[in-house]
mmCIF file of C-alpha atoms and ligand atoms in Angstrom:
data_model
loop_
_atom_site.group_PDB
_atom_site.id
_atom_site.type_symbol
_atom_site.label_atom_id
_atom_site.label_comp_id
_atom_site.label_asym_id
_atom_site.label_seq_id
_atom_site.Cartn_x
_atom_site.Cartn_y
_atom_site.Cartn_z
ATOM 1 C CA MET A 1343 42.312 -20.460 -23.378
ATOM 2 C CA LYS A 1344 41.972 -20.288 -19.597
ATOM 3 C CA LYS A 1345 40.110 -22.974 -17.593
ATOM 4 C CA ILE A 1346 37.161 -22.435 -15.290
ATOM 5 C CA SER A 1347 35.833 -25.358 -13.265
ATOM 6 C CA LEU A 1348 32.293 -25.091 -11.944
ATOM 7 C CA ILE A 1349 31.714 -27.256 -8.862
ATOM 8 C CA GLY A 1350 27.981 -27.777 -8.900
ATOM 9 C CA ALA A 1351 26.069 -28.182 -12.166
ATOM 10 C CA GLY A 1352 22.691 -27.162 -10.836
ATOM 11 C CA GLN A 1353 20.658 -24.089 -11.628
ATOM 12 C CA ILE A 1354 23.468 -21.589 -11.082
ATOM 13 C CA GLY A 1355 26.253 -23.923 -12.274
ATOM 14 C CA GLY A 1356 24.510 -24.622 -15.573
ATOM 15 C CA THR A 1357 23.800 -20.929 -16.108
ATOM 16 C CA LEU A 1358 27.437 -20.077 -15.304
ATOM 17 C CA ALA A 1359 28.605 -22.584 -17.923
ATOM 18 C CA HIS A 1360 26.262 -21.112 -20.525
ATOM 19 C CA LEU A 1361 27.297 -17.506 -19.818
ATOM 20 C CA ILE A 1362 31.034 -18.351 -19.842
ATOM 21 C CA ALA A 1363 30.623 -20.090 -23.211
ATOM 22 C CA LEU A 1364 28.587 -17.227 -24.722
ATOM 23 C CA LYS A 1365 31.190 -14.709 -23.499
ATOM 24 C CA LYS A 1366 34.050 -16.970 -24.766
ATOM 25 C CA LEU A 1367 35.663 -16.347 -21.360
ATOM 26 C CA ALA A 1368 37.343 -19.759 -20.810
ATOM 27 C CA ASN A 1369 37.123 -23.506 -21.342
ATOM 28 C CA VAL A 1370 34.633 -25.015 -18.888
ATOM 29 C CA VAL A 1371 34.637 -28.127 -16.731
ATOM 30 C CA LEU A 1372 31.201 -28.659 -15.209
ATOM 31 C CA PHE A 1373 31.525 -30.884 -12.119
ATOM 32 C CA ASP A 1374 28.746 -32.441 -10.092
ATOM 33 C CA VAL A 1375 28.292 -35.493 -7.887
ATOM 34 C CA SER A 1376 25.347 -36.101 -10.193
ATOM 35 C CA GLU A 1377 27.527 -36.995 -13.188
ATOM 36 C CA GLY A 1378 24.629 -37.214 -15.615
ATOM 37 C CA LEU A 1379 23.531 -33.668 -14.776
ATOM 38 C CA ALA A 1380 27.029 -32.323 -15.450
ATOM 39 C CA LYS A 1381 27.498 -34.314 -18.664
ATOM 40 C CA GLY A 1382 24.017 -33.580 -19.947
ATOM 41 C CA LYS A 1383 24.252 -29.811 -19.427
ATOM 42 C CA ALA A 1384 27.792 -29.668 -20.835
ATOM 43 C CA LEU A 1385 26.720 -31.523 -23.973
ATOM 44 C CA ASP A 1386 23.589 -29.405 -24.399
ATOM 45 C CA ILE A 1387 25.537 -26.119 -24.157
ATOM 46 C CA ALA A 1388 28.271 -27.468 -26.471
ATOM 47 C CA GLN A 1389 25.613 -28.276 -29.063
ATOM 48 C CA SER A 1390 24.645 -24.585 -29.175
ATOM 49 C CA SER A 1391 28.197 -23.600 -30.272
ATOM 50 C CA ALA A 1392 27.414 -23.766 -33.988
ATOM 51 C CA VAL A 1393 24.468 -21.392 -33.455
ATOM 52 C CA GLU A 1394 26.173 -19.045 -31.018
ATOM 53 C CA GLY A 1395 29.629 -19.083 -32.659
ATOM 54 C CA PHE A 1396 31.741 -19.940 -29.604
ATOM 55 C CA ASN A 1397 34.459 -22.614 -29.591
ATOM 56 C CA VAL A 1398 35.243 -23.097 -25.916
ATOM 57 C CA ASN A 1399 35.562 -26.685 -24.692
ATOM 58 C CA ILE A 1400 32.855 -27.743 -22.232
ATOM 59 C CA LYS A 1401 33.195 -31.014 -20.343
ATOM 60 C CA GLY A 1402 30.876 -32.562 -17.754
ATOM 61 C CA THR A 1403 32.332 -34.786 -15.052
ATOM 62 C CA SER A 1404 32.144 -36.130 -11.512
ATOM 63 C CA ASN A 1405 35.919 -36.659 -11.351
ATOM 64 C CA TYR A 1406 38.035 -33.938 -9.720
ATOM 65 C CA GLU A 1407 41.000 -34.968 -11.894
ATOM 66 C CA ASP A 1408 39.173 -33.310 -14.811
ATOM 67 C CA THR A 1409 39.209 -30.004 -12.909
ATOM 68 C CA LYS A 1410 43.014 -30.124 -12.476
ATOM 69 C CA ASP A 1411 44.988 -26.854 -12.843
ATOM 70 C CA SER A 1412 41.904 -24.651 -13.104
ATOM 71 C CA ASP A 1413 42.568 -20.908 -13.314
ATOM 72 C CA VAL A 1414 39.195 -20.171 -11.694
ATOM 73 C CA ILE A 1415 36.877 -22.374 -9.657
ATOM 74 C CA ILE A 1416 33.292 -21.263 -9.015
ATOM 75 C CA ILE A 1417 31.497 -23.218 -6.320
ATOM 76 C CA THR A 1418 27.716 -23.624 -6.195
ATOM 77 C CA ALA A 1419 27.683 -27.152 -4.767
ATOM 78 C CA GLY A 1420 25.059 -27.383 -2.050
ATOM 79 C CA VAL A 1421 21.358 -27.263 -1.486
ATOM 80 C CA PRO A 1422 19.263 -24.156 -2.167
ATOM 81 C CA ARG A 1423 16.517 -22.820 0.072
ATOM 82 C CA LYS A 1424 12.934 -24.031 0.085
ATOM 83 C CA PRO A 1425 10.086 -21.551 0.715
ATOM 84 C CA GLY A 1426 10.135 -20.378 4.313
ATOM 85 C CA MET A 1427 13.803 -21.323 4.852
ATOM 86 C CA SER A 1428 16.446 -18.715 5.656
ATOM 87 C CA ARG A 1429 19.885 -18.781 4.053
ATOM 88 C CA ASP A 1430 21.246 -19.706 7.527
ATOM 89 C CA ASP A 1431 19.089 -22.868 7.614
ATOM 90 C CA LEU A 1432 21.399 -24.337 4.964
ATOM 91 C CA LEU A 1433 24.487 -24.146 7.203
ATOM 92 C CA ALA A 1434 24.872 -27.717 8.435
ATOM 93 C CA ILE A 1435 24.284 -29.501 5.138
ATOM 94 C CA ASN A 1436 26.286 -27.072 2.987
ATOM 95 C CA LEU A 1437 29.184 -27.013 5.447
ATOM 96 C CA LYS A 1438 29.558 -30.763 4.927
ATOM 97 C CA ILE A 1439 29.405 -30.359 1.168
ATOM 98 C CA ILE A 1440 31.981 -27.552 1.109
ATOM 99 C CA LYS A 1441 34.401 -29.776 3.063
ATOM 100 C CA GLN A 1442 34.072 -32.442 0.347
ATOM 101 C CA VAL A 1443 34.578 -29.810 -2.350
ATOM 102 C CA SER A 1444 37.632 -28.390 -0.562
ATOM 103 C CA ASP A 1445 39.205 -31.862 -0.395
ATOM 104 C CA GLY A 1446 38.531 -32.203 -4.122
ATOM 105 C CA ILE A 1447 40.145 -28.952 -5.245
ATOM 106 C CA LYS A 1448 42.941 -28.234 -2.786
ATOM 107 C CA THR A 1449 45.485 -30.588 -4.389
ATOM 108 C CA THR A 1450 44.223 -30.471 -7.995
ATOM 109 C CA SER A 1451 44.061 -26.660 -8.371
ATOM 110 C CA PRO A 1452 46.208 -25.051 -5.649
ATOM 111 C CA LYS A 1453 46.744 -21.872 -7.706
ATOM 112 C CA ALA A 1454 43.082 -21.274 -8.624
ATOM 113 C CA PHE A 1455 41.083 -18.132 -7.847
ATOM 114 C CA VAL A 1456 38.089 -19.553 -6.008
ATOM 115 C CA ILE A 1457 34.696 -17.840 -6.094
ATOM 116 C CA CYS A 1458 32.199 -19.259 -3.598
ATOM 117 C CA ILE A 1459 28.456 -18.836 -4.184
ATOM 118 C CA THR A 1460 26.983 -21.510 -1.884
ATOM 119 C CA ASN A 1461 24.866 -20.234 1.026
ATOM 120 C CA PRO A 1462 25.014 -19.178 3.816
ATOM 121 C CA LEU A 1463 27.654 -17.361 1.818
ATOM 122 C CA ASP A 1464 29.753 -15.441 4.343
ATOM 123 C CA VAL A 1465 30.328 -18.490 6.572
ATOM 124 C CA ILE A 1466 30.688 -21.019 3.749
ATOM 125 C CA VAL A 1467 33.378 -18.957 1.998
ATOM 126 C CA SER A 1468 35.215 -18.646 5.306
ATOM 127 C CA ALA A 1469 35.024 -22.411 5.876
ATOM 128 C CA LEU A 1470 36.190 -23.007 2.292
ATOM 129 C CA GLN A 1471 39.308 -20.914 2.863
ATOM 130 C CA LYS A 1472 40.057 -22.760 6.112
ATOM 131 C CA TYR A 1473 39.492 -26.208 4.597
ATOM 132 C CA THR A 1474 41.619 -25.493 1.501
ATOM 133 C CA ASN A 1475 44.144 -23.264 3.274
ATOM 134 C CA PHE A 1476 44.351 -21.249 0.037
ATOM 135 C CA LYS A 1477 45.637 -17.667 0.367
ATOM 136 C CA HIS A 1478 42.899 -15.303 1.581
ATOM 137 C CA ASN A 1479 43.206 -13.135 -1.544
ATOM 138 C CA LYS A 1480 42.492 -16.181 -3.731
ATOM 139 C CA VAL A 1481 39.217 -17.137 -2.000
ATOM 140 C CA VAL A 1482 36.238 -14.786 -2.284
ATOM 141 C CA GLY A 1483 32.457 -14.921 -1.932
ATOM 142 C CA MET A 1484 29.846 -13.743 -4.427
ATOM 143 C CA ALA A 1485 26.909 -11.874 -2.861
ATOM 144 C CA GLY A 1486 27.386 -8.105 -2.878
ATOM 145 C CA ILE A 1487 27.287 -7.808 -6.665
ATOM 146 C CA LEU A 1488 23.947 -9.637 -6.700
ATOM 147 C CA ASP A 1489 22.489 -7.651 -3.781
ATOM 148 C CA THR A 1490 23.687 -4.363 -5.309
ATOM 149 C CA SER A 1491 22.262 -5.362 -8.698
ATOM 150 C CA ARG A 1492 18.876 -6.098 -7.099
ATOM 151 C CA PHE A 1493 18.920 -2.736 -5.276
ATOM 152 C CA ILE A 1494 19.837 -0.850 -8.465
ATOM 153 C CA PHE A 1495 17.151 -2.681 -10.450
ATOM 154 C CA PHE A 1496 14.402 -1.838 -7.932
ATOM 155 C CA LEU A 1497 15.484 1.839 -7.879
ATOM 156 C CA SER A 1498 15.620 1.872 -11.685
ATOM 157 C CA GLU A 1499 12.141 0.319 -11.976
ATOM 158 C CA HIS A 1500 10.640 2.834 -9.544
ATOM 159 C CA LEU A 1501 12.404 5.976 -10.778
ATOM 160 C CA GLY A 1502 12.355 5.152 -14.496
ATOM 161 C CA VAL A 1503 16.129 5.658 -14.676
ATOM 162 C CA GLU A 1504 18.232 3.126 -16.595
ATOM 163 C CA THR A 1505 20.338 0.888 -14.371
ATOM 164 C CA SER A 1506 23.613 2.092 -15.962
ATOM 165 C CA LYS A 1507 22.898 5.559 -14.519
ATOM 166 C CA ILE A 1508 22.571 4.286 -10.913
ATOM 167 C CA LYS A 1509 25.644 3.666 -8.754
ATOM 168 C CA SER A 1510 25.504 2.031 -5.317
ATOM 169 C CA PHE A 1511 26.918 -0.560 -2.933
ATOM 170 C CA VAL A 1512 25.164 -3.142 -0.793
ATOM 171 C CA LEU A 1513 27.685 -4.377 1.779
ATOM 172 C CA GLY A 1514 27.904 -6.506 4.911
ATOM 173 C CA GLY A 1515 26.579 -10.032 5.312
ATOM 174 C CA HIS A 1516 24.542 -11.717 2.570
ATOM 175 C CA GLY A 1517 21.450 -11.899 4.691
ATOM 176 C CA ASP A 1518 18.675 -9.832 6.273
ATOM 177 C CA SER A 1519 21.359 -7.594 7.801
ATOM 178 C CA MET A 1520 22.895 -6.501 4.463
ATOM 179 C CA VAL A 1521 23.387 -2.728 4.229
ATOM 180 C CA ALA A 1522 22.467 -0.494 1.294
ATOM 181 C CA MET A 1523 25.083 2.282 1.432
ATOM 182 C CA LEU A 1524 22.807 5.261 0.801
ATOM 183 C CA ASN A 1525 25.650 7.776 1.179
ATOM 184 C CA HIS A 1526 27.295 5.996 -1.774
ATOM 185 C CA THR A 1527 24.178 5.789 -3.934
ATOM 186 C CA TYR A 1528 23.866 8.141 -6.924
ATOM 187 C CA ILE A 1529 20.999 8.440 -9.396
ATOM 188 C CA ASP A 1530 22.204 9.988 -12.655
ATOM 189 C CA GLY A 1531 25.072 11.594 -10.702
ATOM 190 C CA LYS A 1532 22.845 13.018 -7.939
ATOM 191 C CA PRO A 1533 23.084 11.704 -4.334
ATOM 192 C CA ILE A 1534 19.948 9.706 -3.516
ATOM 193 C CA SER A 1535 19.458 11.958 -0.447
ATOM 194 C CA GLU A 1536 18.775 14.837 -2.884
ATOM 195 C CA LEU A 1537 15.910 12.896 -4.519
ATOM 196 C CA VAL A 1538 14.418 12.191 -1.095
ATOM 197 C CA LYS A 1539 14.835 15.861 -0.073
ATOM 198 C CA ASN A 1540 13.147 17.210 -3.230
ATOM 199 C CA GLY A 1541 10.327 14.642 -3.031
ATOM 200 C CA LYS A 1542 11.335 12.712 -6.177
ATOM 201 C CA LEU A 1543 11.762 9.585 -4.016
ATOM 202 C CA LYS A 1544 9.503 9.100 -0.983
ATOM 203 C CA LYS A 1545 11.378 7.883 2.140
ATOM 204 C CA ASP A 1546 8.887 5.060 2.768
ATOM 205 C CA LYS A 1547 9.312 3.890 -0.854
ATOM 206 C CA LEU A 1548 13.102 3.894 -0.411
ATOM 207 C CA ASP A 1549 12.712 1.868 2.806
ATOM 208 C CA PHE A 1550 10.429 -0.537 0.912
ATOM 209 C CA ILE A 1551 13.075 -0.954 -1.825
ATOM 210 C CA ILE A 1552 15.839 -1.575 0.729
ATOM 211 C CA ASN A 1553 13.708 -4.214 2.413
ATOM 212 C CA ARG A 1554 12.791 -5.797 -0.918
ATOM 213 C CA THR A 1555 16.513 -6.039 -1.688
ATOM 214 C CA LYS A 1556 17.188 -7.844 1.601
ATOM 215 C CA ASN A 1557 14.398 -10.271 0.743
ATOM 216 C CA GLY A 1558 15.314 -10.446 -2.941
ATOM 217 C CA GLY A 1559 16.205 -14.118 -2.738
ATOM 218 C CA ALA A 1560 13.173 -15.135 -0.693
ATOM 219 C CA GLU A 1561 10.829 -13.353 -3.132
ATOM 220 C CA ILE A 1562 12.130 -15.521 -5.987
ATOM 221 C CA VAL A 1563 12.140 -18.709 -3.865
ATOM 222 C CA LYS A 1564 8.447 -18.064 -3.164
ATOM 223 C CA PHE A 1565 7.642 -17.762 -6.889
ATOM 224 C CA LEU A 1566 9.739 -20.765 -7.941
ATOM 225 C CA GLU A 1567 8.644 -22.974 -4.992
ATOM 226 C CA LYS A 1568 11.495 -25.371 -5.924
ATOM 227 C CA GLY A 1569 14.946 -23.771 -6.049
ATOM 228 C CA SER A 1570 16.191 -20.210 -5.764
ATOM 229 C CA ALA A 1571 17.513 -17.391 -7.938
ATOM 230 C CA PHE A 1572 20.099 -18.408 -10.543
ATOM 231 C CA TYR A 1573 20.317 -16.008 -13.507
ATOM 232 C CA ALA A 1574 21.440 -12.915 -11.555
ATOM 233 C CA PRO A 1575 23.692 -14.922 -9.206
ATOM 234 C CA ALA A 1576 25.392 -16.523 -12.235
ATOM 235 C CA SER A 1577 25.888 -13.148 -13.949
ATOM 236 C CA SER A 1578 27.425 -11.816 -10.736
ATOM 237 C CA GLY A 1579 29.834 -14.761 -10.478
ATOM 238 C CA VAL A 1580 30.952 -14.362 -14.097
ATOM 239 C CA GLU A 1581 31.626 -10.644 -13.484
ATOM 240 C CA MET A 1582 34.151 -11.637 -10.792
ATOM 241 C CA ALA A 1583 35.776 -14.365 -12.903
ATOM 242 C CA ASP A 1584 36.112 -11.951 -15.844
ATOM 243 C CA SER A 1585 37.738 -9.249 -13.683
ATOM 244 C CA TYR A 1586 40.290 -11.831 -12.488
ATOM 245 C CA LEU A 1587 41.032 -13.556 -15.801
ATOM 246 C CA ASN A 1588 41.271 -10.292 -17.769
ATOM 247 C CA ASN A 1589 42.968 -8.319 -14.963
ATOM 248 C CA ARG A 1590 40.244 -5.657 -15.175
ATOM 249 C CA LYS A 1591 40.877 -4.465 -11.592
ATOM 250 C CA LYS A 1592 37.150 -3.720 -11.220
ATOM 251 C CA GLN A 1593 35.897 -2.398 -7.875
ATOM 252 C CA LEU A 1594 33.242 -4.934 -6.879
ATOM 253 C CA PRO A 1595 31.313 -5.626 -3.646
ATOM 254 C CA CYS A 1596 32.348 -9.158 -2.591
ATOM 255 C CA ALA A 1597 32.684 -11.249 0.568
ATOM 256 C CA ALA A 1598 36.411 -10.785 1.229
ATOM 257 C CA PHE A 1599 38.736 -11.595 4.113
ATOM 258 C CA LEU A 1600 39.203 -8.602 6.422
ATOM 259 C CA ASN A 1601 42.432 -8.317 8.370
ATOM 260 C CA GLY A 1602 41.820 -5.074 10.228
ATOM 261 C CA GLU A 1603 39.969 -3.158 7.507
ATOM 262 C CA TYR A 1604 36.750 -1.548 8.788
ATOM 263 C CA GLY A 1605 38.009 -2.490 12.265
ATOM 264 C CA VAL A 1606 37.339 -6.177 11.518
ATOM 265 C CA LYS A 1607 39.867 -8.993 11.840
ATOM 266 C CA SER A 1608 39.805 -12.526 10.445
ATOM 267 C CA LEU A 1609 36.297 -12.526 9.025
ATOM 268 C CA TYR A 1610 34.786 -12.705 5.541
ATOM 269 C CA VAL A 1611 32.305 -9.874 4.989
ATOM 270 C CA GLY A 1612 30.871 -8.032 1.979
ATOM 271 C CA VAL A 1613 33.051 -5.025 1.208
ATOM 272 C CA PRO A 1614 34.219 -3.206 -1.950
ATOM 273 C CA VAL A 1615 37.359 -4.866 -3.329
ATOM 274 C CA ILE A 1616 39.558 -4.612 -6.412
ATOM 275 C CA ILE A 1617 39.687 -7.895 -8.352
ATOM 276 C CA GLY A 1618 42.584 -8.343 -10.781
ATOM 277 C CA SER A 1619 45.045 -11.081 -11.800
ATOM 278 C CA ASN A 1620 46.278 -11.398 -8.193
ATOM 279 C CA GLY A 1621 42.766 -12.105 -6.980
ATOM 280 C CA VAL A 1622 41.447 -9.754 -4.304
ATOM 281 C CA GLU A 1623 44.117 -7.111 -4.739
ATOM 282 C CA LYS A 1624 42.794 -4.489 -2.334
ATOM 283 C CA VAL A 1625 39.998 -3.953 0.184
ATOM 284 C CA ILE A 1626 38.564 -0.459 -0.354
ATOM 285 C CA GLU A 1627 37.696 1.322 2.896
ATOM 286 C CA ILE A 1628 34.881 3.755 2.073
ATOM 287 C CA ASP A 1629 33.740 6.423 4.550
ATOM 288 C CA LEU A 1630 30.639 5.240 6.367
ATOM 289 C CA SER A 1631 28.045 7.576 7.868
ATOM 290 C CA PRO A 1632 27.251 6.878 11.543
ATOM 291 C CA THR A 1633 24.057 5.040 10.436
ATOM 292 C CA GLU A 1634 25.923 3.047 7.790
ATOM 293 C CA LYS A 1635 28.639 2.181 10.319
ATOM 294 C CA GLU A 1636 26.053 1.084 12.893
ATOM 295 C CA ASN A 1637 24.201 -1.105 10.376
ATOM 296 C CA PHE A 1638 27.482 -2.452 8.974
ATOM 297 C CA ASN A 1639 28.611 -3.483 12.465
ATOM 298 C CA LYS A 1640 25.234 -5.161 13.103
ATOM 299 C CA SER A 1641 25.708 -7.109 9.887
ATOM 300 C CA ILE A 1642 29.197 -8.158 10.936
ATOM 301 C CA ASP A 1643 27.820 -9.331 14.285
ATOM 302 C CA SER A 1644 25.266 -11.551 12.525
ATOM 303 C CA VAL A 1645 28.030 -13.109 10.393
ATOM 304 C CA LYS A 1646 30.140 -13.670 13.526
ATOM 305 C CA LYS A 1647 27.171 -15.336 15.246
ATOM 306 C CA LEU A 1648 26.598 -17.708 12.350
ATOM 307 C CA TYR A 1649 30.302 -18.505 12.236
ATOM 308 C CA GLU A 1650 30.121 -19.469 15.903
ATOM 309 C CA ALA A 1651 27.316 -21.877 14.942
ATOM 310 C CA ALA A 1652 29.593 -23.317 12.239
ATOM 311 C CA ILE A 1653 32.355 -23.893 14.802
ATOM 312 C CA LYS A 1654 29.851 -25.811 16.964
ATOM 313 C CA ILE A 1655 29.212 -28.070 13.949
ATOM 314 C CA ASP A 1656 32.908 -28.405 13.058
ATOM 315 C CA PRO A 1657 35.332 -27.324 15.820
ATOM 316 C CA THR A 1658 38.251 -27.470 13.346
ATOM 317 C CA LEU A 1659 36.904 -24.188 11.942
ATOM 318 C CA LYS A 1660 37.956 -22.336 15.114
HETATM 319 O O1 TXD B 3096 24.183 -14.677 -3.718
HETATM 320 C C1 TXD B 3096 24.397 -15.853 -3.392
HETATM 321 N N1 TXD B 3096 25.616 -16.224 -2.971
HETATM 322 C C2 TXD B 3096 23.266 -16.848 -3.464
HETATM 323 C C3 TXD B 3096 23.760 -18.286 -3.392
HETATM 324 C C4 TXD B 3096 22.340 -16.636 -4.581
HETATM 325 C C5 TXD B 3096 21.504 -17.658 -4.974
HETATM 326 C C6 TXD B 3096 21.681 -19.078 -4.557
HETATM 327 N N2 TXD B 3096 22.677 -19.231 -3.525
HETATM 328 C C7 TXD B 3096 23.103 -20.608 -3.183
HETATM 329 O O2 TXD B 3096 23.850 -21.218 -4.240
HETATM 330 C C8 TXD B 3096 21.997 -21.577 -2.888
HETATM 331 O O3 TXD B 3096 21.411 -21.305 -1.627
HETATM 332 C C9 TXD B 3096 22.757 -22.878 -2.931
HETATM 333 O O4 TXD B 3096 23.438 -23.039 -1.710
HETATM 334 C C10 TXD B 3096 23.800 -22.636 -4.038
HETATM 335 C C11 TXD B 3096 23.482 -23.297 -5.339
HETATM 336 O O5 TXD B 3096 22.215 -22.923 -5.780
HETATM 337 P P1 TXD B 3096 21.556 -23.683 -7.043
HETATM 338 O O6 TXD B 3096 20.240 -23.049 -7.311
HETATM 339 O O7 TXD B 3096 22.559 -23.814 -8.148
HETATM 340 O O8 TXD B 3096 21.303 -25.135 -6.409
HETATM 341 P P2 TXD B 3096 21.064 -26.511 -7.205
HETATM 342 O O9 TXD B 3096 20.378 -26.250 -8.503
HETATM 343 O O10 TXD B 3096 20.464 -27.451 -6.219
HETATM 344 O O11 TXD B 3096 22.568 -26.990 -7.533
HETATM 345 C C12 TXD B 3096 23.424 -27.425 -6.539
HETATM 346 C C13 TXD B 3096 24.211 -28.594 -7.124
HETATM 347 C C14 TXD B 3096 23.328 -29.830 -7.423
HETATM 348 O O12 TXD B 3096 23.370 -30.139 -8.807
HETATM 349 C C15 TXD B 3096 23.939 -30.940 -6.575
HETATM 350 O O13 TXD B 3096 23.969 -32.203 -7.213
HETATM 351 C C16 TXD B 3096 25.355 -30.404 -6.397
HETATM 352 O O14 TXD B 3096 25.194 -29.023 -6.190
HETATM 353 N N3 TXD B 3096 26.052 -30.990 -5.248
HETATM 354 C C17 TXD B 3096 27.374 -31.232 -5.255
HETATM 355 N N4 TXD B 3096 28.299 -30.985 -6.207
HETATM 356 C C18 TXD B 3096 29.566 -31.348 -5.870
HETATM 357 N N5 TXD B 3096 29.926 -31.915 -4.682
HETATM 358 C C19 TXD B 3096 28.997 -32.161 -3.737
HETATM 359 N N6 TXD B 3096 29.346 -32.737 -2.556
HETATM 360 C C20 TXD B 3096 27.649 -31.811 -4.003
HETATM 361 N N7 TXD B 3096 26.488 -31.916 -3.290
HETATM 362 C C21 TXD B 3096 25.529 -31.393 -4.077
#
């Protein structure tokens, strides 16, 4: 059985552990600086095994030695947003945390496929790769799958079409500048532009849904008051781990390292990639309409700007 270590046993980390156990995907090590939280959640999930019929090992710990030789590491260590905070407001504190995490994993699991979830995602995943010096194709960020899933859900809810019949991509930075790729959005096989043209989907409603997707996290933060979204983010992270561990070579929107693709060099940004047993095996360059290209470039600029802010905090990230 493969081994997945979850660094962070909070809302998302605990949900990740539960999903991985239910899917019998791998043995789980749940790590947190709050050892009791990790041990308590691990024990609680393990005690559901007789009911659920899984036999994966689940261990809680605050010792990186227990995460040794992980096949996959999923990182949620950090602080989530409070109402009124932007994802970017988390930069300084989560940058410090990701440095500690990098020091913990870089010698114990040098061959792991690392999925970063901690916000502000695009910059944190970039810092993680620099701090660990892991190969770029073995370090990836989870955001696009979640943003795309939110977009598809809102379209499905409005149009009364089941989510499995809606295909789309939300790319770019995981923030207000994320881009719903309308030229790559199909409802039951029909381009979404056709639904707008024949009046089945009003343009202002589509704009509302795009905006709601951008604010998908903030909407949940407002409801919860303490903490942020965790079920859909955890499902999205498991989708990536599964594609890697089972070599599914799924095409998934993720924050991946660009080395010239889309005209971008040395930056992590949300793009469609193929995830298989070699990690990020390929960056897929889709054709972008002039509007998509313009919005995509704006999104890249906002990631670049935040990365500059990260360098001001830690010049070693240059
Ligand atoms: O799409 C996305 N990428 C986003 C990511 C979707 C939703 C939430 N997003 C971010 O994930 C969120 O803004 C946070 O930055 C992370 C984790 O969110 P979560 O809701 O799981 O936060 P919790 O419940 O506070 O859990 C964080 C845990 C907590 O138990 C801390 O004790 C632990 O992180 N923590 C640490 N673990 C290990 N090492 C260190 N240094 C550490 N510091 C805190």
